[in-house]
Amino acid sequence: MAGALVTTYRTVIGLGGGPLLPAVSFLGRLPTAMCQLGSLLLVARTSGSLATAGLVGGALAAGQTVGGPVVGRLADRLGQRPVVLVAALLNACAVTALVVAALGRAPTVLLAALGVATGLSVPQVGPLARTRTVALARRAGSGDRTVSAALSLEGTLDEISFVLGPALVGVAATVAHPAAALALAAGLLVVCGTAFALHPTARAVAPDRAPHRPAAPRGRARRRAEPHRRRGTVHALRASAALQGAMFGACQAGITALTEELGAPGQSGLVYAAMGVMSAVVGLAMASVPSSVTLTARWRAATCAALVLALPLLVVHSLVWLYVVVVVLGSAYAPHLITLFALTERVVPASRLGESMAFMTSGIIGGQALALMASGPVAEARGPGAAFAVAVGTAAAACALSWACRPERERPASAGRTPAAEATAGTP
């Protein structure tokens, strides 16, 4: 089985001509994982106010939640190359401006505005790398197994970036200053964001300027029903992603509260990182799941597993058991997210895939930010168990949603799409 996995991932990496594309896409998305924590630590240190730091961090998350789909839509319409190139340079400038303003003790309003600008201009390398790799696989005539492996690899790169990014920020803040971490993020944006934008594979997702001939008319009832069903399915997938993000946020609040209660606040980041490592490992293994197991079945299995594995959080009271429970819980995260992205690829037109992938990522970020804001005060007032209860509740909601929806009935796999079908597919 290990040999088959290696062969599959070699095929995926070969789609882009070698390891350069995944390398620059990984380094290009790393700043996104660094800026959230980096901005919090920087503003907290320079202003001396955790409230101000939280406000700036929230502004950055809000900007990214709103800006992600916009950047994705522009990439679908204009092509990834110009959009990512401009966004990466703008984002690097915004991060640099935030660092300068924080070091200069700028007013809170200006810091928050720069936080919004930083979030809005994120180049969305992760979602667009997914879109590009899927396009390369479909253009090469690869089957759903290869597409699934491509999404597994992209999901793993995301997980690693969100473990490594905060770790780099923590090291920089300890040995130097949080500003050093954000300066590194700005440099990565300029170099690796530009490299991702200019990579030859960007042509695989160049917008099709040729006029499409309309498809043959279909029955009126079918014309009305299919777009409506597709929109409902896409909204359900985005809601499930937001619920997963909310589970992340609630778990983060609970882990922070419990480690502080146990007198080991420094362990919170390590616990969360251990969960991310487990998620990344299981994400890579997802490529070995037989194609006979449908995406809908995987979605339901992942959400059920997340609910069952989250329940022990309600009774954990020691650091050792916290590590055990959280690491095991991490095994359900990557399968859920990878499956959501795979289902999104199935049910939206290829011409809107970049926007839809960015919407999913924005949903995760937005859900995490909202849950963290809501469960943090709850954990402070009622203890870590209250925050973990929020995590269990969001897991239950995601599980119920997966059983209420049947996405694979809405649209065939995108391998069979035709230009005429794309022209009449409707807006998800």
Tab-separated table of C-alpha atoms in Angstrom:
chain	number	residue	atom	x	y	z
A	1	MET	CA	0.000	0.000	0.000
A	2	ALA	CA	2.846	2.397	0.816
A	3	GLY	CA	4.343	1.807	-2.618
A	4	ALA	CA	1.021	2.555	-4.292
A	5	LEU	CA	0.701	5.804	-2.312
A	6	VAL	CA	4.186	6.899	-3.328
A	7	THR	CA	3.381	6.161	-6.974
A	8	THR	CA	0.127	8.101	-6.745
A	9	TYR	CA	1.800	11.156	-5.251
A	10	ARG	CA	4.599	10.996	-7.811
A	11	THR	CA	1.900	11.168	-10.468
A	12	VAL	CA	0.320	14.181	-8.753
A	13	ILE	CA	3.646	16.006	-8.433
A	14	GLY	CA	4.429	15.181	-12.044
A	15	LEU	CA	1.275	16.972	-13.189
A	16	GLY	CA	3.010	20.283	-12.504
A	17	GLY	CA	6.309	19.229	-14.002
A	18	GLY	CA	8.033	18.339	-10.739
A	19	PRO	CA	8.314	19.409	-7.095
A	20	LEU	CA	8.790	23.129	-7.794
A	21	LEU	CA	5.052	23.884	-7.924
A	22	PRO	CA	4.121	22.276	-4.567
A	23	ALA	CA	7.242	23.820	-3.009
A	24	VAL	CA	6.470	27.402	-4.040
A	25	SER	CA	2.755	26.958	-3.330
A	26	PHE	CA	3.596	25.750	0.189
A	27	LEU	CA	5.990	28.617	0.882
A	28	GLY	CA	3.542	31.038	-0.744
A	29	ARG	CA	0.734	30.053	1.626
A	30	LEU	CA	2.971	30.000	4.722
A	31	PRO	CA	2.640	33.790	5.304
A	32	THR	CA	-1.121	33.378	5.729
A	33	ALA	CA	-0.484	31.046	8.653
A	34	MET	CA	2.143	33.405	10.097
A	35	CYS	CA	0.334	36.732	9.893
A	36	GLN	CA	-2.579	35.966	12.223
A	37	LEU	CA	-0.465	35.055	15.244
A	38	GLY	CA	2.338	37.396	14.196
A	39	SER	CA	0.058	40.425	14.150
A	40	LEU	CA	-1.373	39.495	17.550
A	41	LEU	CA	2.060	39.173	19.158
A	42	LEU	CA	3.418	42.279	17.458
A	43	VAL	CA	0.561	44.575	18.446
A	44	ALA	CA	0.385	43.114	21.951
A	45	ARG	CA	4.082	43.819	22.477
A	46	THR	CA	4.156	47.303	20.953
A	47	SER	CA	0.846	48.568	22.363
A	48	GLY	CA	0.821	46.678	25.637
A	49	SER	CA	-2.868	45.918	25.116
A	50	LEU	CA	-4.299	42.468	24.460
A	51	ALA	CA	-7.625	44.097	23.526
A	52	THR	CA	-5.942	46.107	20.774
A	53	ALA	CA	-4.080	43.022	19.579
A	54	GLY	CA	-7.325	41.049	19.470
A	55	LEU	CA	-9.030	43.812	17.528
A	56	VAL	CA	-6.276	43.891	14.906
A	57	GLY	CA	-6.246	40.101	14.646
A	58	GLY	CA	-10.006	40.060	14.238
A	59	ALA	CA	-9.807	42.754	11.569
A	60	LEU	CA	-7.250	40.686	9.666
A	61	ALA	CA	-9.447	37.563	9.853
A	62	ALA	CA	-12.507	39.548	8.744
A	63	GLY	CA	-10.629	40.980	5.779
A	64	GLN	CA	-9.433	37.551	4.730
A	65	THR	CA	-12.925	36.055	5.059
A	66	VAL	CA	-14.399	38.728	2.806
A	67	GLY	CA	-11.481	39.084	0.409
A	68	GLY	CA	-10.892	35.388	-0.303
A	69	PRO	CA	-13.883	34.820	-2.600
A	70	VAL	CA	-13.215	38.133	-4.360
A	71	VAL	CA	-9.629	37.153	-5.161
A	72	GLY	CA	-10.828	33.716	-6.263
A	73	ARG	CA	-13.463	35.209	-8.549
A	74	LEU	CA	-10.973	37.597	-10.107
A	75	ALA	CA	-8.590	34.681	-10.705
A	76	ASP	CA	-11.375	32.769	-12.459
A	77	ARG	CA	-12.163	35.731	-14.697
A	78	LEU	CA	-8.708	37.187	-15.373
A	79	GLY	CA	-6.445	34.201	-14.780
A	80	GLN	CA	-4.359	33.303	-11.745
A	81	ARG	CA	-1.116	34.843	-12.986
A	82	PRO	CA	-2.016	38.575	-12.893
A	83	VAL	CA	-4.299	38.291	-9.868
A	84	VAL	CA	-1.872	36.354	-7.655
A	85	LEU	CA	1.038	38.541	-8.748
A	86	VAL	CA	-0.747	41.777	-7.824
A	87	ALA	CA	-2.278	40.347	-4.625
A	88	ALA	CA	1.068	38.963	-3.393
A	89	LEU	CA	2.794	42.308	-3.860
A	90	LEU	CA	-0.093	44.233	-2.271
A	91	ASN	CA	-0.186	41.807	0.646
A	92	ALA	CA	3.550	42.162	1.211
A	93	CYS	CA	3.140	45.946	1.256
A	94	ALA	CA	0.206	45.710	3.689
A	95	VAL	CA	2.147	43.423	6.051
A	96	THR	CA	5.135	45.783	5.938
A	97	ALA	CA	2.905	48.783	6.614
A	98	LEU	CA	1.351	46.988	9.599
A	99	VAL	CA	4.799	46.279	11.032
A	100	VAL	CA	5.926	49.896	10.578
A	101	ALA	CA	2.692	51.253	12.084
A	102	ALA	CA	2.868	48.913	15.086
A	103	LEU	CA	6.509	49.739	15.782
A	104	GLY	CA	5.631	53.434	15.487
A	105	ARG	CA	2.813	53.077	18.081
A	106	ALA	CA	0.143	54.095	15.551
A	107	PRO	CA	-3.462	54.628	16.708
A	108	THR	CA	-5.683	51.574	17.073
A	109	VAL	CA	-7.931	52.664	14.214
A	110	LEU	CA	-5.007	52.733	11.782
A	111	LEU	CA	-3.739	49.372	12.994
A	112	ALA	CA	-7.187	47.828	12.529
A	113	ALA	CA	-7.468	49.341	9.047
A	114	LEU	CA	-4.103	47.870	8.096
A	115	GLY	CA	-5.249	44.538	9.516
A	116	VAL	CA	-8.272	44.619	7.221
A	117	ALA	CA	-6.058	45.559	4.252
A	118	THR	CA	-3.710	42.681	5.052
A	119	GLY	CA	-6.582	40.212	5.152
A	120	LEU	CA	-8.267	41.526	2.009
A	121	SER	CA	-5.092	41.247	-0.071
A	122	VAL	CA	-4.129	37.662	0.847
A	123	PRO	CA	-3.281	36.051	-2.533
A	124	GLN	CA	-5.163	32.828	-1.730
A	125	VAL	CA	-2.325	30.602	-2.891
A	126	GLY	CA	-3.784	27.543	-1.131
A	127	PRO	CA	-7.242	27.577	-2.784
A	128	LEU	CA	-5.812	28.554	-6.165
A	129	ALA	CA	-3.157	25.824	-5.957
A	130	ARG	CA	-5.990	23.322	-5.469
A	131	THR	CA	-7.796	24.721	-8.478
A	132	ARG	CA	-4.647	24.627	-10.602
A	133	THR	CA	-3.707	21.060	-9.650
A	134	VAL	CA	-7.239	19.798	-10.318
A	135	ALA	CA	-7.219	21.533	-13.705
A	136	LEU	CA	-3.891	19.897	-14.550
A	137	ALA	CA	-5.258	16.486	-13.565
A	138	ARG	CA	-8.442	16.890	-15.585
A	139	ARG	CA	-6.533	18.197	-18.601
A	140	ALA	CA	-4.246	15.153	-18.431
A	141	GLY	CA	-7.284	12.860	-18.446
A	142	SER	CA	-6.628	11.624	-14.909
A	143	GLY	CA	-9.378	9.906	-13.005
A	144	ASP	CA	-11.046	10.806	-9.749
A	145	ARG	CA	-8.451	8.861	-7.767
A	146	THR	CA	-5.673	11.169	-8.958
A	147	VAL	CA	-7.834	14.230	-8.300
A	148	SER	CA	-8.518	12.950	-4.792
A	149	ALA	CA	-4.785	12.431	-4.228
A	150	ALA	CA	-4.099	15.962	-5.477
A	151	LEU	CA	-6.594	17.374	-2.992
A	152	SER	CA	-5.090	15.205	-0.242
A	153	LEU	CA	-1.648	16.610	-0.982
A	154	GLU	CA	-2.956	20.182	-0.983
A	155	GLY	CA	-4.784	19.572	2.288
A	156	THR	CA	-1.624	18.199	3.836
A	157	LEU	CA	0.368	21.234	2.704
A	158	ASP	CA	-2.277	23.436	4.347
A	159	GLU	CA	-2.068	21.491	7.599
A	160	ILE	CA	1.738	21.656	7.673
A	161	SER	CA	1.688	25.386	6.947
A	162	PHE	CA	-0.700	26.041	9.826
A	163	VAL	CA	1.567	24.070	12.159
A	164	LEU	CA	4.878	25.456	10.910
A	165	GLY	CA	3.708	29.065	10.472
A	166	PRO	CA	2.815	29.744	14.127
A	167	ALA	CA	5.920	27.808	15.208
A	168	LEU	CA	8.135	30.122	13.139
A	169	VAL	CA	6.373	33.134	14.629
A	170	GLY	CA	6.886	31.793	18.139
A	171	VAL	CA	10.587	31.193	17.561
A	172	ALA	CA	11.075	34.636	16.004
A	173	ALA	CA	9.190	36.324	18.849
A	174	THR	CA	11.338	34.499	21.403
A	175	VAL	CA	14.786	35.010	19.910
A	176	ALA	CA	14.195	38.381	18.258
A	177	HIS	CA	10.864	40.201	17.809
A	178	PRO	CA	7.435	39.424	16.260
A	179	ALA	CA	8.274	42.024	13.613
A	180	ALA	CA	10.992	39.671	12.338
A	181	ALA	CA	8.397	36.969	11.666
A	182	LEU	CA	6.181	39.366	9.726
A	183	ALA	CA	9.184	40.631	7.770
A	184	LEU	CA	9.890	37.015	6.803
A	185	ALA	CA	6.254	36.622	5.779
A	186	ALA	CA	6.475	39.699	3.543
A	187	GLY	CA	9.624	38.334	1.916
A	188	LEU	CA	7.977	34.968	1.240
A	189	LEU	CA	5.009	36.731	-0.307
A	190	VAL	CA	7.201	38.637	-2.729
A	191	VAL	CA	9.447	35.719	-3.717
A	192	CYS	CA	7.227	32.642	-3.527
A	193	GLY	CA	3.944	34.363	-4.331
A	194	THR	CA	5.543	35.735	-7.475
A	195	ALA	CA	7.039	32.325	-8.315
A	196	PHE	CA	3.634	30.667	-7.956
A	197	ALA	CA	2.007	33.314	-10.144
A	198	LEU	CA	4.630	33.032	-12.886
A	199	HIS	CA	4.907	29.219	-12.871
A	200	PRO	CA	4.071	27.820	-16.345
A	201	THR	CA	1.180	25.771	-14.934
A	202	ALA	CA	-0.800	29.005	-14.509
A	203	ARG	CA	-1.793	28.522	-18.159
A	204	ALA	CA	-3.859	25.497	-17.108
A	205	VAL	CA	-6.394	27.792	-15.456
A	206	ALA	CA	-6.288	30.654	-17.931
A	207	PRO	CA	-9.827	31.906	-18.647
A	208	ASP	CA	-11.366	30.673	-21.881
A	209	ARG	CA	-12.073	33.714	-24.059
A	210	ALA	CA	-13.699	31.737	-26.865
A	211	PRO	CA	-17.484	32.156	-27.094
A	212	HIS	CA	-19.435	29.100	-26.079
A	213	ARG	CA	-22.307	27.740	-28.057
A	214	PRO	CA	-25.413	27.305	-25.925
A	215	ALA	CA	-26.454	23.794	-25.099
A	216	ALA	CA	-29.607	22.291	-26.482
A	217	PRO	CA	-32.727	23.345	-24.582
A	218	ARG	CA	-33.865	21.130	-21.796
A	219	GLY	CA	-37.151	20.721	-20.063
A	220	ARG	CA	-38.341	23.807	-18.198
A	221	ALA	CA	-38.724	22.022	-14.868
A	222	ARG	CA	-35.246	20.525	-15.139
A	223	ARG	CA	-33.718	23.897	-16.033
A	224	ARG	CA	-35.256	25.433	-12.943
A	225	ALA	CA	-34.586	22.579	-10.523
A	226	GLU	CA	-30.945	21.709	-11.245
A	227	PRO	CA	-29.333	25.120	-10.548
A	228	HIS	CA	-31.435	25.431	-7.404
A	229	ARG	CA	-30.276	22.014	-6.158
A	230	ARG	CA	-26.662	22.811	-6.993
A	231	ARG	CA	-26.792	26.115	-5.119
A	232	GLY	CA	-28.249	24.360	-2.092
A	233	THR	CA	-25.491	21.762	-2.188
A	234	VAL	CA	-22.726	24.364	-2.482
A	235	HIS	CA	-24.176	26.315	0.443
A	236	ALA	CA	-24.275	23.109	2.509
A	237	LEU	CA	-20.626	22.361	1.739
A	238	ARG	CA	-19.604	25.898	2.684
A	239	ALA	CA	-21.613	25.674	5.898
A	240	SER	CA	-19.858	22.410	6.762
A	241	ALA	CA	-16.486	24.085	6.207
A	242	ALA	CA	-17.517	26.961	8.476
A	243	LEU	CA	-18.598	24.477	11.153
A	244	GLN	CA	-15.216	22.767	10.900
A	245	GLY	CA	-13.559	26.147	11.361
A	246	ALA	CA	-15.782	26.787	14.369
A	247	MET	CA	-14.677	23.481	15.822
A	248	PHE	CA	-11.047	24.569	15.363
A	249	GLY	CA	-11.732	27.856	17.150
A	250	ALA	CA	-13.616	26.278	20.060
A	251	CYS	CA	-10.933	23.606	20.507
A	252	GLN	CA	-8.246	26.282	20.490
A	253	ALA	CA	-10.061	28.221	23.212
A	254	GLY	CA	-10.610	25.066	25.276
A	255	ILE	CA	-7.006	23.901	24.899
A	256	THR	CA	-5.693	27.326	25.919
A	257	ALA	CA	-7.997	27.471	28.947
A	258	LEU	CA	-7.202	23.927	30.104
A	259	THR	CA	-3.418	24.274	29.790
A	260	GLU	CA	-3.582	27.518	31.776
A	261	GLU	CA	-5.733	25.793	34.402
A	262	LEU	CA	-3.159	23.002	34.623
A	263	GLY	CA	-0.321	25.506	35.032
A	264	ALA	CA	1.259	24.740	31.651
A	265	PRO	CA	0.162	27.538	29.302
A	266	GLY	CA	3.186	27.000	27.070
A	267	GLN	CA	1.845	23.588	26.103
A	268	SER	CA	-1.201	24.943	24.280
A	269	GLY	CA	0.625	25.565	21.009
A	270	LEU	CA	2.292	22.150	21.160
A	271	VAL	CA	-1.039	20.401	21.737
A	272	TYR	CA	-2.586	22.190	18.776
A	273	ALA	CA	0.475	21.422	16.641
A	274	ALA	CA	0.263	17.721	17.531
A	275	MET	CA	-3.336	17.701	16.343
A	276	GLY	CA	-2.255	19.320	13.074
A	277	VAL	CA	0.511	16.761	12.512
A	278	MET	CA	-1.919	13.878	12.969
A	279	SER	CA	-4.367	15.545	10.586
A	280	ALA	CA	-1.629	15.946	7.967
A	281	VAL	CA	-0.572	12.294	8.219
A	282	VAL	CA	-4.124	11.026	7.826
A	283	GLY	CA	-4.673	13.489	4.993
A	284	LEU	CA	-1.841	11.927	3.010
A	285	ALA	CA	-3.305	8.471	3.617
A	286	MET	CA	-6.657	9.556	2.160
A	287	ALA	CA	-5.325	8.805	-1.338
A	288	SER	CA	-5.456	5.092	-0.482
A	289	VAL	CA	-9.219	5.075	0.150
A	290	PRO	CA	-10.864	2.867	-2.515
A	291	SER	CA	-12.812	4.708	-5.193
A	292	SER	CA	-15.793	2.497	-4.369
A	293	VAL	CA	-16.229	4.582	-1.204
A	294	THR	CA	-18.205	7.571	-2.459
A	295	LEU	CA	-17.435	11.134	-1.476
A	296	THR	CA	-20.812	11.417	0.237
A	297	ALA	CA	-19.998	8.351	2.352
A	298	ARG	CA	-16.597	9.827	3.218
A	299	TRP	CA	-18.189	13.121	4.226
A	300	ARG	CA	-20.618	11.400	6.545
A	301	ALA	CA	-17.980	9.096	8.005
A	302	ALA	CA	-15.633	12.019	8.696
A	303	THR	CA	-18.276	14.127	10.434
A	304	CYS	CA	-19.495	11.177	12.507
A	305	ALA	CA	-15.909	10.409	13.513
A	306	ALA	CA	-15.312	14.042	14.480
A	307	LEU	CA	-18.403	14.011	16.704
A	308	VAL	CA	-17.542	10.731	18.423
A	309	LEU	CA	-13.880	11.616	18.908
A	310	ALA	CA	-14.734	15.088	20.256
A	311	LEU	CA	-16.918	13.760	23.088
A	312	PRO	CA	-13.953	12.813	25.351
A	313	LEU	CA	-12.965	16.496	25.377
A	314	LEU	CA	-15.852	17.068	27.772
A	315	VAL	CA	-14.230	14.929	30.491
A	316	VAL	CA	-10.478	15.416	29.940
A	317	HIS	CA	-8.713	16.937	32.960
A	318	SER	CA	-5.003	16.179	32.543
A	319	LEU	CA	-2.310	17.253	30.123
A	320	VAL	CA	-1.460	13.703	29.065
A	321	TRP	CA	-5.050	12.835	28.228
A	322	LEU	CA	-5.485	16.179	26.487
A	323	TYR	CA	-2.642	15.242	24.131
A	324	VAL	CA	-4.143	11.797	23.532
A	325	VAL	CA	-7.682	13.020	22.881
A	326	VAL	CA	-6.690	15.958	20.693
A	327	VAL	CA	-4.234	13.953	18.578
A	328	VAL	CA	-6.828	11.237	17.948
A	329	LEU	CA	-9.423	13.900	17.138
A	330	GLY	CA	-7.048	15.365	14.548
A	331	SER	CA	-7.427	12.195	12.480
A	332	ALA	CA	-10.969	13.276	11.528
A	333	TYR	CA	-10.160	16.818	10.414
A	334	ALA	CA	-8.226	16.272	7.174
A	335	PRO	CA	-10.645	13.644	5.786
A	336	HIS	CA	-13.529	16.054	6.333
A	337	LEU	CA	-11.867	19.040	4.673
A	338	ILE	CA	-10.349	17.059	1.794
A	339	THR	CA	-13.748	15.535	1.057
A	340	LEU	CA	-15.445	18.940	1.145
A	341	PHE	CA	-12.995	20.297	-1.424
A	342	ALA	CA	-13.464	17.190	-3.583
A	343	LEU	CA	-17.252	17.547	-3.473
A	344	THR	CA	-16.939	21.227	-4.333
A	345	GLU	CA	-14.902	20.279	-7.403
A	346	ARG	CA	-17.736	17.942	-8.409
A	347	VAL	CA	-20.686	20.288	-8.067
A	348	VAL	CA	-19.480	23.680	-9.304
A	349	PRO	CA	-18.607	24.718	-12.867
A	350	ALA	CA	-14.874	24.644	-13.579
A	351	SER	CA	-15.108	28.336	-14.505
A	352	ARG	CA	-16.043	29.161	-10.881
A	353	LEU	CA	-13.759	26.691	-9.114
A	354	GLY	CA	-11.198	29.226	-7.866
A	355	GLU	CA	-13.926	31.334	-6.277
A	356	SER	CA	-15.551	28.280	-4.718
A	357	MET	CA	-12.287	26.934	-3.286
A	358	ALA	CA	-11.564	30.375	-1.801
A	359	PHE	CA	-15.097	30.481	-0.378
A	360	MET	CA	-14.424	27.204	1.418
A	361	THR	CA	-11.189	28.489	2.917
A	362	SER	CA	-12.854	31.756	3.941
A	363	GLY	CA	-15.615	29.763	5.609
A	364	ILE	CA	-13.054	27.870	7.684
A	365	ILE	CA	-11.270	31.069	8.705
A	366	GLY	CA	-14.495	32.926	9.459
A	367	GLY	CA	-15.935	30.054	11.469
A	368	GLN	CA	-12.737	29.725	13.471
A	369	ALA	CA	-12.576	33.441	14.247
A	370	LEU	CA	-16.229	33.639	15.315
A	371	ALA	CA	-16.016	30.530	17.484
A	372	LEU	CA	-12.813	31.724	19.114
A	373	MET	CA	-14.399	35.084	19.950
A	374	ALA	CA	-17.504	33.363	21.349
A	375	SER	CA	-15.918	30.449	23.200
A	376	GLY	CA	-12.954	32.352	24.650
A	377	PRO	CA	-15.083	34.380	27.122
A	378	VAL	CA	-17.201	31.282	27.820
A	379	ALA	CA	-14.091	29.288	28.707
A	380	GLU	CA	-12.861	32.119	30.933
A	381	ALA	CA	-16.182	32.306	32.786
A	382	ARG	CA	-17.183	28.625	32.927
A	383	GLY	CA	-13.987	26.688	32.357
A	384	PRO	CA	-12.480	24.785	29.418
A	385	GLY	CA	-15.325	22.265	29.363
A	386	ALA	CA	-17.702	24.970	28.155
A	387	ALA	CA	-15.482	25.724	25.143
A	388	PHE	CA	-15.142	22.036	24.386
A	389	ALA	CA	-18.950	21.774	24.544
A	390	VAL	CA	-19.095	24.367	21.754
A	391	ALA	CA	-16.711	22.174	19.731
A	392	VAL	CA	-18.933	19.133	20.273
A	393	GLY	CA	-22.005	21.137	19.285
A	394	THR	CA	-20.445	22.285	16.013
A	395	ALA	CA	-19.342	18.719	15.282
A	396	ALA	CA	-22.913	17.528	15.829
A	397	ALA	CA	-24.242	20.219	13.484
A	398	ALA	CA	-21.721	19.227	10.764
A	399	CYS	CA	-22.686	15.585	11.177
A	400	ALA	CA	-26.404	16.349	10.834
A	401	LEU	CA	-25.726	18.486	7.760
A	402	SER	CA	-23.768	15.735	6.014
A	403	TRP	CA	-26.639	13.283	6.455
A	404	ALA	CA	-29.224	15.804	5.262
A	405	CYS	CA	-27.420	16.461	1.956
A	406	ARG	CA	-26.719	14.165	-1.022
A	407	PRO	CA	-24.254	16.174	-3.127
A	408	GLU	CA	-23.162	13.463	-5.556
A	409	ARG	CA	-26.643	13.343	-7.063
A	410	GLU	CA	-26.367	16.935	-8.249
A	411	ARG	CA	-23.721	16.824	-10.979
A	412	PRO	CA	-21.360	14.340	-12.626
A	413	ALA	CA	-17.608	14.605	-12.123
A	414	SER	CA	-15.973	17.484	-13.894
A	415	ALA	CA	-14.000	15.139	-16.131
A	416	GLY	CA	-17.011	14.914	-18.340
A	417	ARG	CA	-17.719	18.627	-18.598
A	418	THR	CA	-18.009	20.245	-21.962
A	419	PRO	CA	-17.808	23.890	-22.947
A	420	ALA	CA	-21.531	23.919	-23.634
A	421	ALA	CA	-22.247	22.489	-20.232
A	422	GLU	CA	-19.974	25.071	-18.630
A	423	ALA	CA	-21.788	27.887	-20.422
A	424	THR	CA	-25.153	26.818	-19.108
A	425	ALA	CA	-24.095	25.476	-15.721
A	426	GLY	CA	-25.404	28.457	-13.805
A	427	THR	CA	-23.949	30.168	-10.796
A	428	PRO	CA	-23.499	27.991	-7.706
